[in-house]
CSV table of C-alpha atoms in Angstrom, one decimal:
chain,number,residue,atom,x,y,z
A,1202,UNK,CA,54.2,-8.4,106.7
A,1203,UNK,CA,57.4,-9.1,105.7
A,1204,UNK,CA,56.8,-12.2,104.7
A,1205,UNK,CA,54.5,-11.5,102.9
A,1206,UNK,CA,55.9,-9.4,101.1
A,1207,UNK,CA,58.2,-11.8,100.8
A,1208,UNK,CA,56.0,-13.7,98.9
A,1209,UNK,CA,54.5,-11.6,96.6
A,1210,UNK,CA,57.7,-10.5,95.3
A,1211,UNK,CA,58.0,-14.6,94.6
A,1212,UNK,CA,54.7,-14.5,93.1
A,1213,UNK,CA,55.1,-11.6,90.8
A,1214,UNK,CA,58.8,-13.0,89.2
A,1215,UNK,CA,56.7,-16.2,88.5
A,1216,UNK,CA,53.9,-14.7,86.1
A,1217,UNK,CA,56.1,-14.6,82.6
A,1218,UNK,CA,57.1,-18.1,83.5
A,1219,UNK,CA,53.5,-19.1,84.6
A,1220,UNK,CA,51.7,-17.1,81.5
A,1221,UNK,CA,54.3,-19.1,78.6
A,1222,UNK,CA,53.1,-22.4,80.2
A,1223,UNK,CA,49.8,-21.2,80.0
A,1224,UNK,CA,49.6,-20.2,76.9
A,1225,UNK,CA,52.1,-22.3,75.1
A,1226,UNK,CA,52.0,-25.9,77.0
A,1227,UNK,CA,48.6,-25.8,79.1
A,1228,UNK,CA,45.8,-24.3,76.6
A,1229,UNK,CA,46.7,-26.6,73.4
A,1230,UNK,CA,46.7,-29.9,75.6
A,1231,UNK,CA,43.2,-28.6,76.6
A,1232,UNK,CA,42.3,-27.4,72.7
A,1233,UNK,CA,43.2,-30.8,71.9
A,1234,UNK,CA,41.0,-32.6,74.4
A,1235,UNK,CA,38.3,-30.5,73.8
A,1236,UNK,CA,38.4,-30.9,69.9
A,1237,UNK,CA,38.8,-34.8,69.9
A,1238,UNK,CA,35.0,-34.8,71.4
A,1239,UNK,CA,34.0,-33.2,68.0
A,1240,UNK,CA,33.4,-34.2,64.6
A,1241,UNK,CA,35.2,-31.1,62.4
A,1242,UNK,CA,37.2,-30.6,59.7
A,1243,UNK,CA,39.2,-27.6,61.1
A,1244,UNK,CA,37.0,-25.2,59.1
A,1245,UNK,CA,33.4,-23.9,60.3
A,1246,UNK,CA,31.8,-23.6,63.9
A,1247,UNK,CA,32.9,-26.6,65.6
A,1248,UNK,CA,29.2,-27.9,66.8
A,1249,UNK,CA,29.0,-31.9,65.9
A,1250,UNK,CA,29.7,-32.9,69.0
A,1251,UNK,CA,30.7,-36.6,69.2
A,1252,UNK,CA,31.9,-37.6,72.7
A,1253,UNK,CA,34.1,-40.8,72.4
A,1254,UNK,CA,33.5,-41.4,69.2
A,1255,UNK,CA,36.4,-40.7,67.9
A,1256,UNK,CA,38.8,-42.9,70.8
A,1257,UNK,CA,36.5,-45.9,70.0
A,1258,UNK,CA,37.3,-45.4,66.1
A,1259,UNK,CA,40.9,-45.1,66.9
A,1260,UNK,CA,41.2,-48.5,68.6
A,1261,UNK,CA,39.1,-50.3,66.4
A,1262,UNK,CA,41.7,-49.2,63.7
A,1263,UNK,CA,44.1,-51.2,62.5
A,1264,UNK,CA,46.7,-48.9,61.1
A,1265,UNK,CA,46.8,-46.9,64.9
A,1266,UNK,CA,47.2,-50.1,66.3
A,1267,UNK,CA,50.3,-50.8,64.2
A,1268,UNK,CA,51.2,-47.2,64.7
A,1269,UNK,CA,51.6,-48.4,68.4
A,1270,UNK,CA,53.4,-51.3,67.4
A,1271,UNK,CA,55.7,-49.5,65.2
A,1272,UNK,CA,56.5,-47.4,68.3
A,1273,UNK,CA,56.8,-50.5,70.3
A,1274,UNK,CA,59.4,-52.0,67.8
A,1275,UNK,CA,61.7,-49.2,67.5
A,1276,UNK,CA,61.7,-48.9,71.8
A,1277,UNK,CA,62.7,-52.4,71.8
A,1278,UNK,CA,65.7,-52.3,69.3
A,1279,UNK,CA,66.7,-48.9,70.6
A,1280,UNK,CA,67.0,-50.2,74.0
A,1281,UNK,CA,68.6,-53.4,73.5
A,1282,UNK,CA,70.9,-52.6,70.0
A,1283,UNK,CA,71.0,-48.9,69.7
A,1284,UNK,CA,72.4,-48.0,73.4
A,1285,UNK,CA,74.3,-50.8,74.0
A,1286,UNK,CA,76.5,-50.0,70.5
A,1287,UNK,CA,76.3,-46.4,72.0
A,1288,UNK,CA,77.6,-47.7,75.6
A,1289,UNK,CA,80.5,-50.0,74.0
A,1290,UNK,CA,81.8,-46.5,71.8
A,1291,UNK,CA,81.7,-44.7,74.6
A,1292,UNK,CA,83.8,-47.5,77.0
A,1293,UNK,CA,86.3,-47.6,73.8
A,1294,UNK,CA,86.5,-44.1,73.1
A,1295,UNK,CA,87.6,-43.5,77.1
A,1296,UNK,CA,90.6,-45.2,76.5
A,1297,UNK,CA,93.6,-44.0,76.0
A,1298,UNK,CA,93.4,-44.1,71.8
A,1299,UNK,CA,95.7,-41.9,69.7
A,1300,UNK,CA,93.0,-39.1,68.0
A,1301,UNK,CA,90.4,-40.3,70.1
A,1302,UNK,CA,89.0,-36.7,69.6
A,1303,UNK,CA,88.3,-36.8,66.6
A,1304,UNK,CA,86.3,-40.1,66.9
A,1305,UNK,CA,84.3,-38.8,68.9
A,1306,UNK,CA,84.1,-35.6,67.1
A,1307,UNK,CA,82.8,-37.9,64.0
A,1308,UNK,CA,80.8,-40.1,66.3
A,1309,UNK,CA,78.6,-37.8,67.7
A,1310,UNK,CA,78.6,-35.4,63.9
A,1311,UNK,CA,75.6,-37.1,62.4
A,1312,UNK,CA,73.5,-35.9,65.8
A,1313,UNK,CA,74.3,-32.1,65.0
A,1314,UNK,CA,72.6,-32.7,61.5
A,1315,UNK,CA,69.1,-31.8,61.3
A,1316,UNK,CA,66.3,-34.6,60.7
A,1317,UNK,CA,65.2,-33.4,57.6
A,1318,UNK,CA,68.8,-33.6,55.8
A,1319,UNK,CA,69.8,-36.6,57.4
A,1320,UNK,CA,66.6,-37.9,56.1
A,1321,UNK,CA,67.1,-36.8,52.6
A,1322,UNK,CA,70.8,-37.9,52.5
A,1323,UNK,CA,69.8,-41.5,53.5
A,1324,UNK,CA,66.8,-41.2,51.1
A,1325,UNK,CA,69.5,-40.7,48.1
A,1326,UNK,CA,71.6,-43.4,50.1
A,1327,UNK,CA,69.1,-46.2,50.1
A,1328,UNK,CA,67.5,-45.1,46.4
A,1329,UNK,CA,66.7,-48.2,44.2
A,1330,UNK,CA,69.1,-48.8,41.8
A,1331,UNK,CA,71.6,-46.4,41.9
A,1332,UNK,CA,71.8,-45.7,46.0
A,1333,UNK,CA,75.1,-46.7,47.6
A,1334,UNK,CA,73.1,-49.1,49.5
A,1335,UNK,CA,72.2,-51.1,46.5
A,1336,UNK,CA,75.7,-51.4,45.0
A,1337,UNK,CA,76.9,-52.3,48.4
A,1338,UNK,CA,74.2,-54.9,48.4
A,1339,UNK,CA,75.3,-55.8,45.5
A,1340,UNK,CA,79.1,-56.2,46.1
A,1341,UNK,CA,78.5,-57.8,49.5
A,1342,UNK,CA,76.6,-60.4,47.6
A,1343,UNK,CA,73.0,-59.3,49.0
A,1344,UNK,CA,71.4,-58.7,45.7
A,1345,UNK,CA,68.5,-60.0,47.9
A,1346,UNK,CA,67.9,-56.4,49.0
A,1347,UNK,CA,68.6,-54.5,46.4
A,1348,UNK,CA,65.5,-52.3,45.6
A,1349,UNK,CA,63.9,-52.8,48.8
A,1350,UNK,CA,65.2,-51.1,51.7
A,1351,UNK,CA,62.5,-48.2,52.3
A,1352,UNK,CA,60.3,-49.4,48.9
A,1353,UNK,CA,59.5,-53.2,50.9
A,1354,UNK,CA,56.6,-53.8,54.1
A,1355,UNK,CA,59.4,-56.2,55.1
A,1356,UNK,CA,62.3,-53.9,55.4
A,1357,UNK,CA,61.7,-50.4,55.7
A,1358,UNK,CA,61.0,-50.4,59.6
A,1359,UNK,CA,64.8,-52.2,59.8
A,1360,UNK,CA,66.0,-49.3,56.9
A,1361,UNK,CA,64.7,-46.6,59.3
A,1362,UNK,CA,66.1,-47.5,62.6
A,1363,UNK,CA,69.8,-48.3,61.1
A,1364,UNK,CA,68.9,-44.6,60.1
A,1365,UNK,CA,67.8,-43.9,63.8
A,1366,UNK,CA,70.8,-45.4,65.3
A,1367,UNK,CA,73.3,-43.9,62.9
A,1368,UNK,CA,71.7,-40.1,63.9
A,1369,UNK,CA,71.2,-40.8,67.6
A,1370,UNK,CA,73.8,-43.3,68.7
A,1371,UNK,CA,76.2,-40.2,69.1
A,1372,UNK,CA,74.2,-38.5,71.6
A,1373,UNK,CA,74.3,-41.3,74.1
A,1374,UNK,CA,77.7,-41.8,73.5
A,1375,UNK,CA,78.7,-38.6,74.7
A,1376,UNK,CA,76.0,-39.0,77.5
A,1377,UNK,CA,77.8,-42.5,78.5
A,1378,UNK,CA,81.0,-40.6,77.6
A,1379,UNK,CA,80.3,-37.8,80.4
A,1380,UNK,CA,79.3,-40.4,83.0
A,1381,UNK,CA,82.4,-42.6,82.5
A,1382,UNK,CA,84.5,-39.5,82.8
A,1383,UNK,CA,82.7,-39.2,86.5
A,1384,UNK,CA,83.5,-41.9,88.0
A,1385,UNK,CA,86.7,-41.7,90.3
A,1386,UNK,CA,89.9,-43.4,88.7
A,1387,UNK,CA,90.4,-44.4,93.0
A,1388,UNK,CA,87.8,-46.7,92.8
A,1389,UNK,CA,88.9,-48.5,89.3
A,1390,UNK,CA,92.4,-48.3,90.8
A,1391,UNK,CA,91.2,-50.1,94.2
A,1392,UNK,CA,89.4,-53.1,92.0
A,1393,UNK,CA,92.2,-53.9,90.5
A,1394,UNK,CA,94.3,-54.2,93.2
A,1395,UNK,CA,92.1,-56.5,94.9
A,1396,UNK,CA,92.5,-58.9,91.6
A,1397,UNK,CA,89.4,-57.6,89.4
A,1398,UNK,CA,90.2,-58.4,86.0
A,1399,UNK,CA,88.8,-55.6,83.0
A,1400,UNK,CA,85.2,-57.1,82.4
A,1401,UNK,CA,84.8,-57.1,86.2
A,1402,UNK,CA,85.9,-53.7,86.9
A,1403,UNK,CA,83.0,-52.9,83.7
A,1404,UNK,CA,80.7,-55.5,85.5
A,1405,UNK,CA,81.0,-54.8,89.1
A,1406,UNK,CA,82.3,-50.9,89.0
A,1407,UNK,CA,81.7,-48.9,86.2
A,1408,UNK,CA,77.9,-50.2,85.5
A,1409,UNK,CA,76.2,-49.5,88.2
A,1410,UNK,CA,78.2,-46.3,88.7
A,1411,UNK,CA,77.2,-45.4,85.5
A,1412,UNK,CA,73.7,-46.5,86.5
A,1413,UNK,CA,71.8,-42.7,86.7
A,1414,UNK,CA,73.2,-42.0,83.0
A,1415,UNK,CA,72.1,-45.2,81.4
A,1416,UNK,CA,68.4,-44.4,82.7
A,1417,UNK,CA,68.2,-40.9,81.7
A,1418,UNK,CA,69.9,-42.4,78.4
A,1419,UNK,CA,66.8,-44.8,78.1
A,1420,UNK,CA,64.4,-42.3,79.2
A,1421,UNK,CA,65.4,-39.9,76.2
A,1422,UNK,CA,65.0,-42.4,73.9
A,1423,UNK,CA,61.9,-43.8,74.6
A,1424,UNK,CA,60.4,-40.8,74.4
A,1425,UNK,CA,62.1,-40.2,71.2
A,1426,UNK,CA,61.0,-43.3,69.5
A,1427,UNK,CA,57.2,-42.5,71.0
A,1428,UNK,CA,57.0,-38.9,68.9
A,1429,UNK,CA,59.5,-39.9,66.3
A,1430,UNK,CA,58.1,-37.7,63.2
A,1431,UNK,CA,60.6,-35.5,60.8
A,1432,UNK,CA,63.0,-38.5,59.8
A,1433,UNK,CA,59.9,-40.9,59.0
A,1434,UNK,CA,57.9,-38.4,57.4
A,1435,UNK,CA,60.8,-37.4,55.1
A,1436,UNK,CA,61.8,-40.3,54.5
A,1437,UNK,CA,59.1,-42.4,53.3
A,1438,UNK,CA,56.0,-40.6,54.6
A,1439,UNK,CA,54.8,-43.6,56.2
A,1440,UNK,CA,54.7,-46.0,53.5
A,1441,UNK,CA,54.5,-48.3,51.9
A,1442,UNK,CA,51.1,-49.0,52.8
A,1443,UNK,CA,51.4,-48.0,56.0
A,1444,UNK,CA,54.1,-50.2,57.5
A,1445,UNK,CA,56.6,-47.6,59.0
A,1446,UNK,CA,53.8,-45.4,60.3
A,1447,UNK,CA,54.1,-44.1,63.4
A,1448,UNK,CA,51.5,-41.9,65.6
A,1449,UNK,CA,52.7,-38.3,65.4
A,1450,UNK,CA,52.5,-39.4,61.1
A,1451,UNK,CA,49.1,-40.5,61.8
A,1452,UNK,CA,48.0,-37.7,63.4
A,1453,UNK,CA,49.4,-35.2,61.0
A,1454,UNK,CA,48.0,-37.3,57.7
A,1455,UNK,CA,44.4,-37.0,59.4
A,1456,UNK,CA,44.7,-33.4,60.4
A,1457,UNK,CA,46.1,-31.7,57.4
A,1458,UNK,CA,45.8,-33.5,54.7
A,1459,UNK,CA,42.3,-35.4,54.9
A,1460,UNK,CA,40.9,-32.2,57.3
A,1461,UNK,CA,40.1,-34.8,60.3
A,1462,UNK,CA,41.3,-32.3,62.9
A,1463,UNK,CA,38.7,-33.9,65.7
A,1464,UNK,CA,40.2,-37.2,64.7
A,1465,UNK,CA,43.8,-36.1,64.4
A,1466,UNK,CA,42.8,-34.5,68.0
A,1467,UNK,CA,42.1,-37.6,69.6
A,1468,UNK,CA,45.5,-39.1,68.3
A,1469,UNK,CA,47.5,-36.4,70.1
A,1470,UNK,CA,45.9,-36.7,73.2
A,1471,UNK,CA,46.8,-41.0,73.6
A,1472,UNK,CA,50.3,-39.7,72.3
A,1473,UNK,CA,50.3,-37.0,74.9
A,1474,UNK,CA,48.7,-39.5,77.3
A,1475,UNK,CA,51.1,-42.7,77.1
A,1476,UNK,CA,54.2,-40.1,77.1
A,1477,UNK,CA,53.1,-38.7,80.4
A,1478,UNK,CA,51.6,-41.9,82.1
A,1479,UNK,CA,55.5,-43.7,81.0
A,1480,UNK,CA,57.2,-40.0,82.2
A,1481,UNK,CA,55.4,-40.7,85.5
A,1482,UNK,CA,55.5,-44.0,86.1
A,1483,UNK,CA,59.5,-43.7,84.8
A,1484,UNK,CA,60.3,-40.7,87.2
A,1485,UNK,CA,58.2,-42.5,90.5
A,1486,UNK,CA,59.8,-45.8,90.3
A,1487,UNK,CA,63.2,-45.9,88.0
A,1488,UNK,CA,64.7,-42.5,88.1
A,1489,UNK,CA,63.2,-41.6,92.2
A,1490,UNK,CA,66.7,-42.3,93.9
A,1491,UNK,CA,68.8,-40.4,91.1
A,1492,UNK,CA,66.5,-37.7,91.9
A,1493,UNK,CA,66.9,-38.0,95.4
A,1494,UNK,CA,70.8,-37.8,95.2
A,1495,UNK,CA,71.0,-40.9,96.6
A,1496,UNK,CA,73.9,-43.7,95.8
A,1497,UNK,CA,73.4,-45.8,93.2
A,1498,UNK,CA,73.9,-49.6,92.7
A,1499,UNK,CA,73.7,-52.3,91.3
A,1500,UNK,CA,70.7,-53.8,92.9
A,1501,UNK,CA,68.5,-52.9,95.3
A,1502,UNK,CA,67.9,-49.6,96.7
């Protein structure tokens, strides 16, 4: 009986938490798999019912397609230009700098902005004709890109993700920041008295030590890139023509503005799907042992 009591008192401290995930994470995943079966304009009684009608329109469509490989693009350069720069800051600014406080204070500033006014300030930055990026253009002897930037097919996805990497890059750095600052001075100490010089103390030592923090680094921006939204939309609403759309812009351009909420449904449910099926598969075979506690290494398990 008294565990059972036990138990229950469990059981009852778990309802607020269990009714907020109800209500607030469970029931609109399942309103928007129910409503991308539907043909409905968010207005009326929702009873054209379509089945898969709306998934086979979204990959026969072009612009979702690119939508994906928007996202694609921007997971690519984050993970192989925009954590690395954050990972070399970070190794620099754990040195022993005079006022390296306040470069990490400044570093990791632009991250505490919100989206929406980073987006605007870089929208005044990279304005044709008088931004700063065209007179820069200009005085670096670049009038090649002058007017383009966020106005050109060919250059706006590049635009946005220097604008990515200048918001974000901070927040890794003070992630690879913390990890460096974990790992015991003993063990640097012992490398180099067996003869390690500095890139093989950072090769063999400090890497895989800082192993668990570069995954959850990659893992966050992923992710990010996958529902990147506010800075796009502000920015240049998905234009021109379509070429830095990504999928959460798609889905909010059918849903409320051309009234295709079944449609705009079906577009949130493979976002919600490919973040989930890339959480999983991250969490079951890259992050298992940092979850487990165990050591990690270079290689192998």
């Amino acid at each position: 009986m008294r565990g059972l009591g036990s138990w229950a008192s469990i059981a009852w401290f778990l309802v607020p938490a269990l009714v907020l995930f109800l209500v607030f994470v469970l029931a609109p995943i399942v309103v928007a798999v129910y409503t991308g079966f539907f043909k409905w304009g968010g207005i009326g009684p929702m009873d054209d019912f379509v089945g898969f009608e709306n998934y086979a329109r979204l990959f026969a469509d072009q612009v979702f397609l690119g939508d994906l490989g928007r996202g694609l693009y921007l997971i690519v350069l984050s993970i192989t230009v925009q954590l690395p720069f954050a990972l070399f800051t970070a190794v620099l600014l754990n040195q022993r700098l005079r006022g390296r406080a306040v470069y990490r204070m400044l570093f990791f500033a632009p991250y505490i902005l919100s989206e929406v006014v980073t987006a605007v300030l870089f929208t005044m930055i990279f304005l044709p004709g008088d931004g700063m990026a065209d007179h820069l253009a200009g005085a670096l002897g670049l009038e090649g890109l002058q007017g383009k930037w966020l106005a050109d097919p060919s250059t706006v996805m590049p635009t946005l993700f220097v604008v990515m990497t200048w918001k974000y890059f901070g927040f890794h750095m003070m992630l690879f920041l913390a990890g460096l600052q974990s790992i015991p001075r003993e063990i640097l100490d012992a490398a180099s008295i067996d003869g390690a010089g500095a890139w093989q103390r950072f090769r063999y030592v400090t890497l895989p030590l800082l192993g668990p923090t570069i995954r959850i680094s990659v893992f966050l921006s992923v992710i990010g890139a996958i529902q990147l939204f506010d800075l796009v939309w502000v920015m240049t609403a998905g234009g021109p023509n379509h070429s830095s759309e990504t999928m959460a812009i798609s889905m909010f351009q059918f849903g409320f503005k051309r009234y295709q909420v079944g449609y705009a449904s079906a577009i949130s449910v493979v976002l919600f799907m490919i973040s989930l099926v890339f959480s999983l598969f991250y969490q079951r075979y890259v992050l298992r042992r940092d979850l487990s506690g165990a050591v990690t290494t270079g290689g192998g398990r």
